[in-house]
mmCIF file of C-alpha atoms in Angstrom:
data_model
loop_
_atom_site.group_PDB
_atom_site.id
_atom_site.type_symbol
_atom_site.label_atom_id
_atom_site.label_comp_id
_atom_site.label_asym_id
_atom_site.label_seq_id
_atom_site.Cartn_x
_atom_site.Cartn_y
_atom_site.Cartn_z
ATOM 1 C CA MET A 7 0.000 0.000 0.001
ATOM 2 C CA THR A 8 2.918 2.353 0.748
ATOM 3 C CA LYS A 9 4.245 1.900 -2.776
ATOM 4 C CA PHE A 10 0.772 2.696 -4.116
ATOM 5 C CA LEU A 11 0.626 5.904 -2.139
ATOM 6 C CA VAL A 12 4.095 7.058 -3.124
ATOM 7 C CA SER A 13 3.512 6.066 -6.756
ATOM 8 C CA GLY A 14 0.284 8.006 -6.814
ATOM 9 C CA VAL A 15 1.917 11.098 -5.398
ATOM 10 C CA LEU A 16 4.768 10.872 -7.878
ATOM 11 C CA ALA A 17 2.351 10.310 -10.750
ATOM 12 C CA LEU A 18 0.508 13.468 -9.676
ATOM 13 C CA PHE A 19 3.767 15.449 -9.867
ATOM 14 C CA LEU A 20 4.860 13.937 -13.132
ATOM 15 C CA THR A 21 1.588 14.448 -15.034
ATOM 16 C CA GLY A 22 2.361 18.090 -15.525
ATOM 17 C CA CYS A 23 5.868 17.634 -16.892
ATOM 18 C CA SER A 24 6.529 19.141 -20.249
ATOM 19 C CA SER A 25 8.159 17.451 -23.226
ATOM 20 C CA THR A 26 11.431 19.239 -22.497
ATOM 21 C CA GLY A 27 12.264 16.694 -19.828
ATOM 22 C CA LEU A 28 10.875 15.253 -16.672
ATOM 23 C CA PHE A 29 12.658 17.441 -14.169
ATOM 24 C CA SER A 30 14.045 20.288 -16.288
ATOM 25 C CA PHE A 31 11.597 22.996 -15.248
ATOM 26 C CA GLY A 32 12.400 26.140 -13.284
ATOM 27 C CA GLU A 33 9.954 28.634 -11.777
ATOM 28 C CA GLU A 34 9.280 30.187 -15.197
ATOM 29 C CA GLN A 35 8.789 26.746 -16.823
ATOM 30 C CA MET A 36 6.682 25.115 -14.102
ATOM 31 C CA PRO A 37 4.078 22.544 -15.266
ATOM 32 C CA LYS A 38 0.433 23.517 -15.302
ATOM 33 C CA MET A 39 -0.355 21.194 -12.406
ATOM 34 C CA LEU A 40 1.770 23.344 -10.142
ATOM 35 C CA GLU A 41 0.110 26.596 -11.105
ATOM 36 C CA GLY A 42 -1.986 28.018 -8.296
ATOM 37 C CA SER A 43 0.202 26.550 -5.585
ATOM 38 C CA SER A 44 3.873 26.998 -4.990
ATOM 39 C CA HIS A 45 6.263 24.173 -5.587
ATOM 40 C CA ASP A 46 7.379 24.537 -1.988
ATOM 41 C CA ASP A 47 3.870 23.855 -0.656
ATOM 42 C CA LEU A 48 3.589 20.635 -2.596
ATOM 43 C CA MET A 49 7.092 19.593 -1.631
ATOM 44 C CA TYR A 50 6.323 20.252 2.036
ATOM 45 C CA TRP A 51 3.233 18.029 1.916
ATOM 46 C CA LEU A 52 5.038 15.334 -0.061
ATOM 47 C CA GLU A 53 7.931 15.279 2.377
ATOM 48 C CA LEU A 54 5.563 15.208 5.339
ATOM 49 C CA SER A 55 3.635 12.334 3.757
ATOM 50 C CA HIS A 56 6.860 10.441 3.290
ATOM 51 C CA THR A 57 7.906 11.096 6.891
ATOM 52 C CA ILE A 58 4.536 9.917 8.177
ATOM 53 C CA VAL A 59 4.602 6.718 6.107
ATOM 54 C CA GLN A 60 8.125 5.934 7.329
ATOM 55 C CA SER A 61 7.321 6.692 10.991
ATOM 56 C CA ALA A 62 7.393 4.100 13.744
ATOM 57 C CA GLU A 63 4.204 3.213 15.601
ATOM 58 C CA ALA A 64 5.208 4.997 18.839
ATOM 59 C CA GLU A 65 6.203 8.130 16.915
ATOM 60 C CA ARG A 66 2.942 8.140 14.994
ATOM 61 C CA LEU A 67 0.807 7.773 18.144
ATOM 62 C CA ASN A 68 2.840 10.494 19.893
ATOM 63 C CA GLU A 69 2.408 12.899 16.970
ATOM 64 C CA ILE A 70 -1.352 12.235 16.828
ATOM 65 C CA LYS A 71 -1.668 12.846 20.575
ATOM 66 C CA GLN A 72 0.298 16.088 20.363
ATOM 67 C CA LEU A 73 -1.672 17.355 17.393
ATOM 68 C CA GLN A 74 -5.008 16.521 19.009
ATOM 69 C CA GLN A 75 -4.022 18.373 22.195
ATOM 70 C CA SER A 76 -2.685 21.400 20.337
ATOM 71 C CA PRO A 77 -5.009 24.458 20.461
ATOM 72 C CA ALA A 78 -3.781 25.603 17.003
ATOM 73 C CA GLN A 79 -4.413 22.192 15.473
ATOM 74 C CA ASP A 80 -3.574 21.861 11.782
ATOM 75 C CA GLU A 81 -6.373 19.633 10.568
ATOM 76 C CA LEU A 82 -4.586 18.548 7.377
ATOM 77 C CA VAL A 83 -1.436 17.524 9.216
ATOM 78 C CA LEU A 84 -3.491 15.564 11.726
ATOM 79 C CA ALA A 85 -5.523 13.997 8.919
ATOM 80 C CA LEU A 86 -2.279 12.777 7.291
ATOM 81 C CA TRP A 87 -1.029 11.246 10.544
ATOM 82 C CA LEU A 88 -4.449 9.613 11.054
ATOM 83 C CA SER A 89 -4.381 8.106 7.578
ATOM 84 C CA HIS A 90 -1.141 6.201 8.130
ATOM 85 C CA PRO A 91 -1.187 2.694 6.563
ATOM 86 C CA LYS A 92 -1.345 1.138 10.031
ATOM 87 C CA ALA A 93 -4.111 3.385 11.318
ATOM 88 C CA ASN A 94 -7.232 1.782 12.741
ATOM 89 C CA LEU A 95 -10.755 2.299 11.476
ATOM 90 C CA ALA A 96 -11.663 5.053 13.910
ATOM 91 C CA GLN A 97 -8.516 7.008 13.016
ATOM 92 C CA ARG A 98 -9.224 6.669 9.277
ATOM 93 C CA GLN A 99 -12.788 7.844 9.739
ATOM 94 C CA GLN A 100 -11.565 10.838 11.727
ATOM 95 C CA ALA A 101 -9.034 11.606 8.989
ATOM 96 C CA GLN A 102 -11.799 11.556 6.380
ATOM 97 C CA GLN A 103 -13.819 14.037 8.453
ATOM 98 C CA LEU A 104 -10.801 16.304 8.836
ATOM 99 C CA PHE A 105 -10.048 16.145 5.116
ATOM 100 C CA ALA A 106 -13.663 17.033 4.313
ATOM 101 C CA ARG A 107 -13.573 20.039 6.648
ATOM 102 C CA ALA A 108 -10.091 21.373 5.713
ATOM 103 C CA LEU A 109 -9.824 20.760 1.944
ATOM 104 C CA PRO A 110 -12.177 23.454 0.776
ATOM 105 C CA GLY A 111 -9.757 25.996 2.283
ATOM 106 C CA VAL A 112 -6.777 24.913 0.156
ATOM 107 C CA ASN A 113 -6.043 25.462 -3.503
ATOM 108 C CA THR A 114 -7.141 23.046 -6.222
ATOM 109 C CA ARG A 115 -3.685 21.525 -6.673
ATOM 110 C CA LEU A 116 -3.334 20.682 -2.999
ATOM 111 C CA GLN A 117 -6.863 19.280 -3.072
ATOM 112 C CA GLN A 118 -5.660 16.939 -5.858
ATOM 113 C CA PHE A 119 -2.728 15.882 -3.718
ATOM 114 C CA PHE A 120 -4.916 15.173 -0.733
ATOM 115 C CA ALA A 121 -7.406 13.284 -2.914
ATOM 116 C CA ILE A 122 -4.800 10.486 -3.037
ATOM 117 C CA HIS A 123 -4.837 10.194 0.747
ATOM 118 C CA GLN A 124 -8.634 10.355 0.823
ATOM 119 C CA SER A 125 -8.929 7.588 -1.768
ATOM 120 C CA TYR A 126 -6.463 5.425 0.087
ATOM 121 C CA ASN A 127 -8.364 5.999 3.305
ATOM 122 C CA ARG A 128 -11.696 5.166 1.648
ATOM 123 C CA GLU A 129 -10.250 1.920 0.285
ATOM 124 C CA MET A 130 -8.843 0.958 3.676
ATOM 125 C CA ILE A 131 -12.134 1.751 5.379
ATOM 126 C CA THR A 132 -13.962 -0.415 2.899
ATOM 127 C CA PHE A 133 -11.398 -3.178 3.323
ATOM 128 C CA ASN A 134 -11.772 -2.945 7.098
ATOM 129 C CA ARG A 135 -15.544 -3.205 6.851
ATOM 130 C CA VAL A 136 -15.226 -6.265 4.633
ATOM 131 C CA ILE A 137 -12.875 -7.881 7.156
ATOM 132 C CA THR A 138 -15.271 -7.026 10.045
ATOM 133 C CA ASP A 139 -18.224 -8.511 8.102
ATOM 134 C CA ARG A 140 -16.248 -11.667 7.345
ATOM 135 C CA GLN A 141 -15.158 -11.999 10.969
ATOM 136 C CA GLN A 142 -18.816 -11.741 12.037
ATOM 137 C CA GLN A 143 -19.734 -14.469 9.551
ATOM 138 C CA ILE A 144 -16.894 -16.636 10.864
ATOM 139 C CA ASN A 145 -18.086 -16.076 14.443
ATOM 140 C CA VAL A 146 -21.671 -17.035 13.536
ATOM 141 C CA LEU A 147 -20.513 -20.131 11.709
ATOM 142 C CA THR A 148 -18.211 -21.128 14.591
ATOM 143 C CA GLN A 149 -21.117 -20.741 17.023
ATOM 144 C CA LYS A 150 -23.292 -22.917 14.798
ATOM 145 C CA LEU A 151 -20.561 -25.559 14.548
ATOM 146 C CA ASN A 152 -20.235 -25.563 18.339
ATOM 147 C CA GLU A 153 -23.976 -26.010 18.635
ATOM 148 C CA LEU A 154 -23.913 -28.884 16.123
ATOM 149 C CA ALA A 155 -21.021 -30.525 18.031
ATOM 150 C CA THR A 156 -23.068 -30.278 21.224
ATOM 151 C CA ILE A 157 -26.117 -31.847 19.522
ATOM 152 C CA ASP A 158 -23.867 -34.593 18.108
ATOM 153 C CA GLU A 159 -22.479 -35.336 21.537
ATOM 154 C CA GLN A 160 -26.011 -35.531 22.949
ATOM 155 C CA ILE A 161 -27.093 -37.944 20.201
ATOM 156 C CA SER A 162 -24.011 -40.116 20.812
ATOM 157 C CA GLU A 163 -24.732 -40.193 24.540
ATOM 158 C CA ARG A 164 -28.321 -41.212 23.930
ATOM 159 C CA ARG A 165 -27.202 -44.000 21.568
ATOM 160 C CA TYR A 166 -24.646 -45.194 24.090
ATOM 161 C CA GLN A 167 -27.210 -45.142 26.912
ATOM 162 C CA GLY A 168 -29.794 -46.859 24.673
ATOM 163 C CA GLY A 169 -27.322 -49.599 23.745
ATOM 164 C CA GLU A 170 -26.612 -50.475 27.415
ATOM 165 C CA GLN A 171 -30.284 -51.213 28.226
#
């Protein structure tokens, strides 16, 4: 999933490259996809995304806790930390809410960047729901098997008792 996220971000950057070369643009020759937002803004968010994906579990949980306790909370930064590949369902859902609230306030190009994270989160939420549904089905089937095993034991006991008489 990490490769998918990084590949998507890189694809977003590369779609605007001109025919003069992939990385041969300066400020005056910037691709259309970067118009409306500075290159530095996109690089900041890309680097932060990379840092988050590479972070250890303890670091991630600490960052989330600090951001949630901060009075000047940056919702997009918190949303990125909450959408880490190892985030749980509640964290992903909170990230989606934060993205929905904060994204209208950023430019179109950054919205496109964050759309990658939102899509990833949506897929992981769907995946988590499928797993939860399957686990519930397994639990129901396990319970039914246990009930059948109990009935089978009772039948065997009755046969054994009936054979002794």
